[in-house]
Tab-separated table of C-alpha atoms and ligand atoms in Angstrom:
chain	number	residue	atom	x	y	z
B	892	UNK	CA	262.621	-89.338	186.861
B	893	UNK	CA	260.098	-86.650	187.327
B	894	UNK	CA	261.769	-84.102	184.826
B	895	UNK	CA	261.209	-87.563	182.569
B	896	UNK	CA	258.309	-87.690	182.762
B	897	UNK	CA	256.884	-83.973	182.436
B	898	UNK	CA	258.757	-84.160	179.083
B	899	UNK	CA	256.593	-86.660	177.699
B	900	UNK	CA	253.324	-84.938	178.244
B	901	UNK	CA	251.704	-84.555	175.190
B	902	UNK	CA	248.094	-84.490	173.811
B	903	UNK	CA	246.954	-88.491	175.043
B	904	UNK	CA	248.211	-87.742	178.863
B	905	UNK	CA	245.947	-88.607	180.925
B	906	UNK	CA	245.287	-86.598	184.269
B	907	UNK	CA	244.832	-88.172	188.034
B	908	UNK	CA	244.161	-85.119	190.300
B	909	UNK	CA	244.309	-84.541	194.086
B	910	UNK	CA	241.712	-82.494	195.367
B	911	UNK	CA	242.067	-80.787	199.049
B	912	UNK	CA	242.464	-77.395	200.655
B	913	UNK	CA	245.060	-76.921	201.878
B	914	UNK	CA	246.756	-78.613	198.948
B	915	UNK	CA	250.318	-77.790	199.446
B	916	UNK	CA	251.198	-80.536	201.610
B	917	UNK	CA	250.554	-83.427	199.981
B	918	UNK	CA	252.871	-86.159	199.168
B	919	UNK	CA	250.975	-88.308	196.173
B	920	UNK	CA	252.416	-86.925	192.983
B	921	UNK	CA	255.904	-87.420	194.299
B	922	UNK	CA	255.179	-90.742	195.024
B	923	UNK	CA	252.936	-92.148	192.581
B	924	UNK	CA	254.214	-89.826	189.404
B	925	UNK	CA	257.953	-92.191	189.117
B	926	UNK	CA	255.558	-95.592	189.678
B	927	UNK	CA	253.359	-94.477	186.549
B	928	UNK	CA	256.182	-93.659	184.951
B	929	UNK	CA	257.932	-96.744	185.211
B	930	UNK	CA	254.900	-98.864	184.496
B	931	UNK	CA	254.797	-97.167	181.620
B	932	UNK	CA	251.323	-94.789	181.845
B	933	UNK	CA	250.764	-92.034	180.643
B	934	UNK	CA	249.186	-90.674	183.301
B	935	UNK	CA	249.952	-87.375	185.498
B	936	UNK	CA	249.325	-86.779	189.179
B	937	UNK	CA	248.673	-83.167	189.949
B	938	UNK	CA	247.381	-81.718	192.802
B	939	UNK	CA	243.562	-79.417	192.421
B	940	UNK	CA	243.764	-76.757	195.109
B	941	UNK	CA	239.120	-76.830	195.841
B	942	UNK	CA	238.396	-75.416	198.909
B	943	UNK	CA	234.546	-76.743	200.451
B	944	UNK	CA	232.842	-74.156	199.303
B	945	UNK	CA	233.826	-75.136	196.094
B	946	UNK	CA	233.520	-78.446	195.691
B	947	UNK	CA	229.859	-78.487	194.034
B	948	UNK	CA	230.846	-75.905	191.908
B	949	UNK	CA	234.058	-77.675	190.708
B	950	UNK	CA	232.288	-81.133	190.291
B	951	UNK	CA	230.297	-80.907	187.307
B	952	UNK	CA	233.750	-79.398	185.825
B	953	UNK	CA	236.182	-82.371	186.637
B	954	UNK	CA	233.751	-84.766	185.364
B	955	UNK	CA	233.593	-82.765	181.895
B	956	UNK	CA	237.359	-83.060	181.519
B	957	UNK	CA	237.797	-86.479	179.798
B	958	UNK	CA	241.103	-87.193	180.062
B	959	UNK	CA	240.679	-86.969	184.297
B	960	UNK	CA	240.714	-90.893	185.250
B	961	UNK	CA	239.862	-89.972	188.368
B	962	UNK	CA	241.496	-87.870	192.097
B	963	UNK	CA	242.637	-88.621	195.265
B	964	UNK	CA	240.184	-87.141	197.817
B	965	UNK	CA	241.701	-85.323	201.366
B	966	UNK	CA	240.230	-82.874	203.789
B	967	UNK	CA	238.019	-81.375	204.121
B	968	UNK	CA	236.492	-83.148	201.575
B	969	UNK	CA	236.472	-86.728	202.515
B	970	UNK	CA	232.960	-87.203	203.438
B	971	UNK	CA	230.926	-84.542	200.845
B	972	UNK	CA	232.368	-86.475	198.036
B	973	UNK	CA	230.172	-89.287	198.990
B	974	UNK	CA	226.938	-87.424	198.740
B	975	UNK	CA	228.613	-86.284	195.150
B	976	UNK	CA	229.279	-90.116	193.745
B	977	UNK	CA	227.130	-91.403	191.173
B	978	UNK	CA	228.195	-94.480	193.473
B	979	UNK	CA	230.350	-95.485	196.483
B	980	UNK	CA	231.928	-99.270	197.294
B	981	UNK	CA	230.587	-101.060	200.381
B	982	UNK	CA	233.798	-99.614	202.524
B	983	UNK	CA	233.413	-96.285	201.780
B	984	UNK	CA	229.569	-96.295	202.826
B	985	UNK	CA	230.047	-97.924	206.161
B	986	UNK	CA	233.002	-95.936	207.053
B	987	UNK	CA	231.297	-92.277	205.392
B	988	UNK	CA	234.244	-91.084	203.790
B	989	UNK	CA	235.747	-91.450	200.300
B	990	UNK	CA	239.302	-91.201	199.698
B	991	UNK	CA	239.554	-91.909	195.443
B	992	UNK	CA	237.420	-91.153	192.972
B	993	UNK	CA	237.225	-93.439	190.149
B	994	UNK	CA	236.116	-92.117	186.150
B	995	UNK	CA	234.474	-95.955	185.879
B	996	UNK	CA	234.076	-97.487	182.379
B	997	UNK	CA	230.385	-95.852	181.535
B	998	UNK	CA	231.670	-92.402	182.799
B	999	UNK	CA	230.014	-92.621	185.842
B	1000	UNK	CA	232.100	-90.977	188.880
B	1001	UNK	CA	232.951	-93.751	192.007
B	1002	UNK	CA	233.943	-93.172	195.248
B	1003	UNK	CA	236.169	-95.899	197.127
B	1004	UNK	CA	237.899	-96.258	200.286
B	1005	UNK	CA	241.776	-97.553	200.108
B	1006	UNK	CA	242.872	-96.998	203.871
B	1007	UNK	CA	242.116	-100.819	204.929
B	1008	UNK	CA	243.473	-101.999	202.047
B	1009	UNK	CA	246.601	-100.210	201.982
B	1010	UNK	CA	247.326	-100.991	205.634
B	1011	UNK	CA	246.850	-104.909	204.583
B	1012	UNK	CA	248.761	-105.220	201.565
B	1013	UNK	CA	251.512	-103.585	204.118
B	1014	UNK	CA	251.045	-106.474	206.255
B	1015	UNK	CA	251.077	-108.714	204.090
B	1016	UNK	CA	254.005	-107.725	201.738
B	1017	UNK	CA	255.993	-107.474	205.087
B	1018	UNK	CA	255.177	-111.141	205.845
B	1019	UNK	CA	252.967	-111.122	208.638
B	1020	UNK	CA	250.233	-113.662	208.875
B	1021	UNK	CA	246.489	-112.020	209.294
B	1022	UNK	CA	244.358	-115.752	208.659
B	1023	UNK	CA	243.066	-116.793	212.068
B	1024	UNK	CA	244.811	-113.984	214.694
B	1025	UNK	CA	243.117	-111.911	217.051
B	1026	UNK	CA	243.479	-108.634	216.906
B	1027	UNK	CA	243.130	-105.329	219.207
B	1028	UNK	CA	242.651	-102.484	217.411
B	1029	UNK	CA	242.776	-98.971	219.194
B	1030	UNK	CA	240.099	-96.302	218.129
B	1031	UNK	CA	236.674	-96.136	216.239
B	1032	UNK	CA	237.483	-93.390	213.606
B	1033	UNK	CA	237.434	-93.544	209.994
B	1034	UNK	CA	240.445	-95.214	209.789
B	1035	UNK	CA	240.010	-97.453	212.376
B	1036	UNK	CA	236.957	-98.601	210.809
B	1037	UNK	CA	238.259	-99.267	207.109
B	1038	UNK	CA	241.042	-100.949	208.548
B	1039	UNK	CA	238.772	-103.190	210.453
B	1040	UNK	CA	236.775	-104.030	207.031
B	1041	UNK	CA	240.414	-104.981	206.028
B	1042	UNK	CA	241.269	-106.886	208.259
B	1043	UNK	CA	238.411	-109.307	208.263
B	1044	UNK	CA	237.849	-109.699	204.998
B	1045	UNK	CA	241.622	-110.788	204.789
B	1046	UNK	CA	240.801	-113.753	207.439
B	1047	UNK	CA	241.463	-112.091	211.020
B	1048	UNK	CA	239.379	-114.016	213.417
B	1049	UNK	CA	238.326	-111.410	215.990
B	1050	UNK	CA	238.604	-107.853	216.753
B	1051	UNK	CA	238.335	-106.274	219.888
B	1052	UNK	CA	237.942	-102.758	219.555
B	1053	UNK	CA	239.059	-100.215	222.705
B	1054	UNK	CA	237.986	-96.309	221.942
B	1055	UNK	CA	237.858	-93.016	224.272
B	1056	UNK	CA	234.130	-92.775	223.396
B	1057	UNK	CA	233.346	-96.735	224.079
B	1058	UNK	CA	229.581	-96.154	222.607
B	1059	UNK	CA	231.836	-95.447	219.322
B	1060	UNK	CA	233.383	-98.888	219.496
B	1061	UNK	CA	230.479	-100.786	220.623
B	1062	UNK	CA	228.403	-98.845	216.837
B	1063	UNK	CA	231.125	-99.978	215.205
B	1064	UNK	CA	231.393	-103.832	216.857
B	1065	UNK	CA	227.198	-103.970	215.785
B	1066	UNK	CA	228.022	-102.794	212.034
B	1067	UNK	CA	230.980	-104.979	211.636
B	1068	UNK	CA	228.978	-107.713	213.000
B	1069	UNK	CA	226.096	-107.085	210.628
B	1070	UNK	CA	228.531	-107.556	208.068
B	1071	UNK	CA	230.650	-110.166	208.612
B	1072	UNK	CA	228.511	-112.532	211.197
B	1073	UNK	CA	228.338	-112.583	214.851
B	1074	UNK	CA	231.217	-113.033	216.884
B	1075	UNK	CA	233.670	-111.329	214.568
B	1076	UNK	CA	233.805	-107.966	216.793
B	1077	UNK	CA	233.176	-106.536	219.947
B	1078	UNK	CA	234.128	-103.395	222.395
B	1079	UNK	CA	236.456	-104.038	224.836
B	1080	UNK	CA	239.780	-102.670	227.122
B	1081	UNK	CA	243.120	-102.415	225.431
B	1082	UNK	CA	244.110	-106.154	226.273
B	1083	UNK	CA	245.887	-107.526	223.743
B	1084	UNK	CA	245.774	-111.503	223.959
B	1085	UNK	CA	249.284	-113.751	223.258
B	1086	UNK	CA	249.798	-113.138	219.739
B	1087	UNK	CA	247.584	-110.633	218.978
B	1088	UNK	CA	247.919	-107.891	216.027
B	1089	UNK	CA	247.599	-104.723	218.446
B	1090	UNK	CA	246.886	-102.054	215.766
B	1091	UNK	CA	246.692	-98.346	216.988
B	1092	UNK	CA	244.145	-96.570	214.407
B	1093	UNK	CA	244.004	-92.963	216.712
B	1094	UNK	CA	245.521	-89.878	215.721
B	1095	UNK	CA	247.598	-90.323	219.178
B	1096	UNK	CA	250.955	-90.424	218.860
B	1097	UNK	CA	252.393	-87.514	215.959
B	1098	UNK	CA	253.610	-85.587	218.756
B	1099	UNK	CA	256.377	-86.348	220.790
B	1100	UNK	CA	254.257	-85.721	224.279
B	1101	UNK	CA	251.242	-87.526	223.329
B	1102	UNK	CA	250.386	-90.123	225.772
B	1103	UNK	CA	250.626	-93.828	224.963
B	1104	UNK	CA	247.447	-95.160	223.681
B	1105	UNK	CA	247.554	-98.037	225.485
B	1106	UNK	CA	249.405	-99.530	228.901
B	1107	UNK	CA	252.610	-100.891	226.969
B	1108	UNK	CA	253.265	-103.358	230.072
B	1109	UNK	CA	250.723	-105.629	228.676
B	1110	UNK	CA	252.656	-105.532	225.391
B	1111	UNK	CA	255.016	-108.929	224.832
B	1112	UNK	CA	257.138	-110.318	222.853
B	1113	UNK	CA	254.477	-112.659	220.993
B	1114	UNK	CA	252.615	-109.252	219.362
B	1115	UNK	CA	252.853	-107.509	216.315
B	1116	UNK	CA	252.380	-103.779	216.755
B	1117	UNK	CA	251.036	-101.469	213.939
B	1118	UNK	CA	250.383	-97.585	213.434
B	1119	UNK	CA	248.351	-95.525	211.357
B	1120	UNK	CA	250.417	-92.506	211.987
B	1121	UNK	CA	253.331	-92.246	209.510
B	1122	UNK	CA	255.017	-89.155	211.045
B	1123	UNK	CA	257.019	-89.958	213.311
B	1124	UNK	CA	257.791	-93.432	211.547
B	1125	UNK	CA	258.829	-94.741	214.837
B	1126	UNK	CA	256.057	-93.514	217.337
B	1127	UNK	CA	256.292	-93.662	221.248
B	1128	UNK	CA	254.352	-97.006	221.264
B	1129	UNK	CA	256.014	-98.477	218.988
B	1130	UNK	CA	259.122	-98.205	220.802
B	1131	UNK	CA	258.164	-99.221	223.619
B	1132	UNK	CA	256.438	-102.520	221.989
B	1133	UNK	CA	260.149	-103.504	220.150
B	1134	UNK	CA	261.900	-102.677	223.881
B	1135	UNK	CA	259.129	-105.201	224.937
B	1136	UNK	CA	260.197	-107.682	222.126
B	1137	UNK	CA	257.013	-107.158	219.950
B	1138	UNK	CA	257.340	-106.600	216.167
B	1139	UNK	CA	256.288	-103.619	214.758
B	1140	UNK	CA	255.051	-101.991	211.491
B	1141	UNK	CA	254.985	-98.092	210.588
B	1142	UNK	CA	252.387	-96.510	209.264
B	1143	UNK	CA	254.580	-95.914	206.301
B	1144	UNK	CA	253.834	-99.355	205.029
B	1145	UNK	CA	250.227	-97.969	205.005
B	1146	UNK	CA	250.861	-95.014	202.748
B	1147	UNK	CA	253.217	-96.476	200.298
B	1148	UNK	CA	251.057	-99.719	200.081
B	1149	UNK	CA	248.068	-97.504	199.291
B	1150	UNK	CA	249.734	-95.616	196.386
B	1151	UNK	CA	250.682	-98.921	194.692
B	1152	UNK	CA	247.432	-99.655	194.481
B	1153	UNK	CA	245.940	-96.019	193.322
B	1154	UNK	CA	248.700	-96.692	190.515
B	1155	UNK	CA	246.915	-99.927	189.338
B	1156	UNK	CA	243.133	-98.698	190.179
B	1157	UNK	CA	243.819	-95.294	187.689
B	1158	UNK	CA	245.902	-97.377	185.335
B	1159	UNK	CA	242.952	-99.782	184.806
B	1160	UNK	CA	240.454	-96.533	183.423
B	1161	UNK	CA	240.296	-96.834	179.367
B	1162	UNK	CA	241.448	-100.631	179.401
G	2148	LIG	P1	238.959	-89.710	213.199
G	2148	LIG	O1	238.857	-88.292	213.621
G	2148	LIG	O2	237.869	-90.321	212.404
G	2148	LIG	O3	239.170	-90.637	214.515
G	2148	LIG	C1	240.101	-90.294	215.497
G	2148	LIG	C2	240.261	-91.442	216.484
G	2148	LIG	O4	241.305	-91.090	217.411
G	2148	LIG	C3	239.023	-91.712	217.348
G	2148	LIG	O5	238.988	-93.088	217.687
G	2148	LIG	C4	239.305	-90.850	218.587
G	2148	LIG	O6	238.636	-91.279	219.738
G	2148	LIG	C5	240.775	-91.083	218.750
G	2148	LIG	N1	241.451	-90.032	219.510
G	2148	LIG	C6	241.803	-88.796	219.080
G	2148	LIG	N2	242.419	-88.113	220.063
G	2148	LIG	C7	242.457	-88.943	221.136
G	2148	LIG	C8	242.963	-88.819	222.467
G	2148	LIG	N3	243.564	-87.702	222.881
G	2148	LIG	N4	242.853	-89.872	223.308
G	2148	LIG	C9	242.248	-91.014	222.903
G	2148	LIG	N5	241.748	-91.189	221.652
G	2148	LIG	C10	241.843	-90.166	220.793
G	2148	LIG	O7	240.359	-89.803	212.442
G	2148	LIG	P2	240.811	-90.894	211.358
G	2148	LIG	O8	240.334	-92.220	211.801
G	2148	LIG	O9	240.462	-90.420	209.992
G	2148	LIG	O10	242.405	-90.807	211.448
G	2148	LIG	C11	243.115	-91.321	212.599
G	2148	LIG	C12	244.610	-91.201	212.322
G	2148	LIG	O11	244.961	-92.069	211.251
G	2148	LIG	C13	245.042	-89.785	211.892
G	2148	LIG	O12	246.183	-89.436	212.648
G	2148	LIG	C14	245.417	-89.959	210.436
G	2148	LIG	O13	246.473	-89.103	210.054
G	2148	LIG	C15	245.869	-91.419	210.399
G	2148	LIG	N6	245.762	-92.007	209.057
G	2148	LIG	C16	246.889	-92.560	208.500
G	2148	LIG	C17	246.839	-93.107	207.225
G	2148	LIG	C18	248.088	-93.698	206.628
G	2148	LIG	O14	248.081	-94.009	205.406
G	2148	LIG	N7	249.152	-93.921	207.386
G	2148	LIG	C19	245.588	-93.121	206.438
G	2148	LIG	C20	244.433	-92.575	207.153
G	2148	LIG	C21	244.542	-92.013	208.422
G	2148	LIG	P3	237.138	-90.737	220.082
G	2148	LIG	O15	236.208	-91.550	219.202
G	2148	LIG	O16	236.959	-91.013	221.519
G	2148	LIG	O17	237.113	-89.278	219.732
């Protein structure tokens, strides 16, 4: 599909770029290149090897290119971008870190956050119900936090978040609070109630002698159990939850849910 597509560049294709350094490992353009290609956009994802000390330099220059509808954003330059924005969405602010940049219709460069709503549409498109559930979500991180967003603006009912560093969790609780009304969060232990979505949003668990995030004995059969990390697609915990009975949800879903929706954010520039 690939060699497809590269033979129908010509002089209207339209560029998405990845910026990052390093660069090499990145997975986007194999993934989202086939899904513009069978949507039928002509539109190319390639990666831009910028390395920090660059970034200010290279800015003016990707927003003079005017067939660039806009980049993916990784380290290390996740959280300068936002200072760089002409704007940012309401996720992206509270969590301090951009992840796409958007050419918007008046030219204008925006930054927005797709983490939480990559991890949802997983969810969802894998038939799990979000609308009234409690859920216990390990970590306070970036991720952690857009996922949170996420999550209750798709209708969870609570969040109790558990972190190392609790004064994280309990800054995060207030802001999420602030947001969406009192009562929504709070910081708490890693006690997942009968039911619960138990969602582990640490970077614990990509190597095979991590610990387990959490004390898996409290884990049951009524839980769903989600990752962040994507590599290994089955971590530690989760198979430990699915010994326990517990569903559970990779963070693949998160990744390839995310790049669906990158397709239709970038395919939406010049409509
Ligand atoms: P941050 O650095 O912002 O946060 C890291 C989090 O992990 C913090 O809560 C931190 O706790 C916790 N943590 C790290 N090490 C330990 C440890 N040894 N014991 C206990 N807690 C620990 O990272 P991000 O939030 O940006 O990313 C977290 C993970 O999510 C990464 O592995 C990343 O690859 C993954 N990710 C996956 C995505 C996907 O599409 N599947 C998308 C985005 C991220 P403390 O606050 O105490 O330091």
């Amino acid at each position: 599909m690939m060699a497809d597509k590269l033979m129908q560049i010509d002089g209207t294709t339209r560029l998405m770029g990845v910026i990052g350094d390093p660069i090499a490992q990145i997975k986007t353009p194999q993934a989202i290149n086939p899904i513009f290609a069978a949507r039928g956009a002509n539109i190319v994802c390639v990666p831009l090897h910028i390395e920090a000390a660059g970034l200010e330099a290279a800015w003016p220059g990707l927003k003079a290119m005017r067939n660039l509808v806009g980049f993916g954003v990784t380290l290390p330059h996740k959280m300068a971008v936002v200072d760089l924005c002409d704007s940012v969405d309401g996720v992206a602010r509270e969590v301090g870190a951009v992840n796409v940049v958007r050419r918007e219709a008046d030219g204008a460069f925006k930054g927005y956050q797709f983490d939480g709503p990559g991890f949802v549409r997983g969810l969802v498109k894998q038939g799990h119900t979000l609308e009234g559930r409690n859920c216990l979500l390990i970590g306070a991180g970036g991720a952690a936090m857009a996922i949170a967003y996420s999550l209750l603006e798709a209708g969870i009912a609570h969040i109790t978040i558990a972190n190392r560093t609790t004064g994280k969790a309990e800054e995060m609780a207030r802001r999420l609070n602030d947001r969406f009304g009192a009562g929504h969060a709070e910081a708490g232990e890693a006690t997942p109630k009968p039911g619960a979505l138990i969602v582990q949003a640490t970077s614990i668990g990509m190597k095979p002698d991590d610990a387990l995030p959490m004390d898996v004995a409290l884990v049951d059969s009524t839980m769903l159990v989600a990752e962040v990390i994507a590599k290994p697609e089955m971590t530690r915990l989760l198979e430990e939850a699915a010994a326990r009975g517990a569903q559970t949800h990779s963070g693949m879903h998160m990744i390839h849910n995310q790049v669906d929706l990158l397709a239709e954010h970038f395919m939406q520039v010049g409509r």
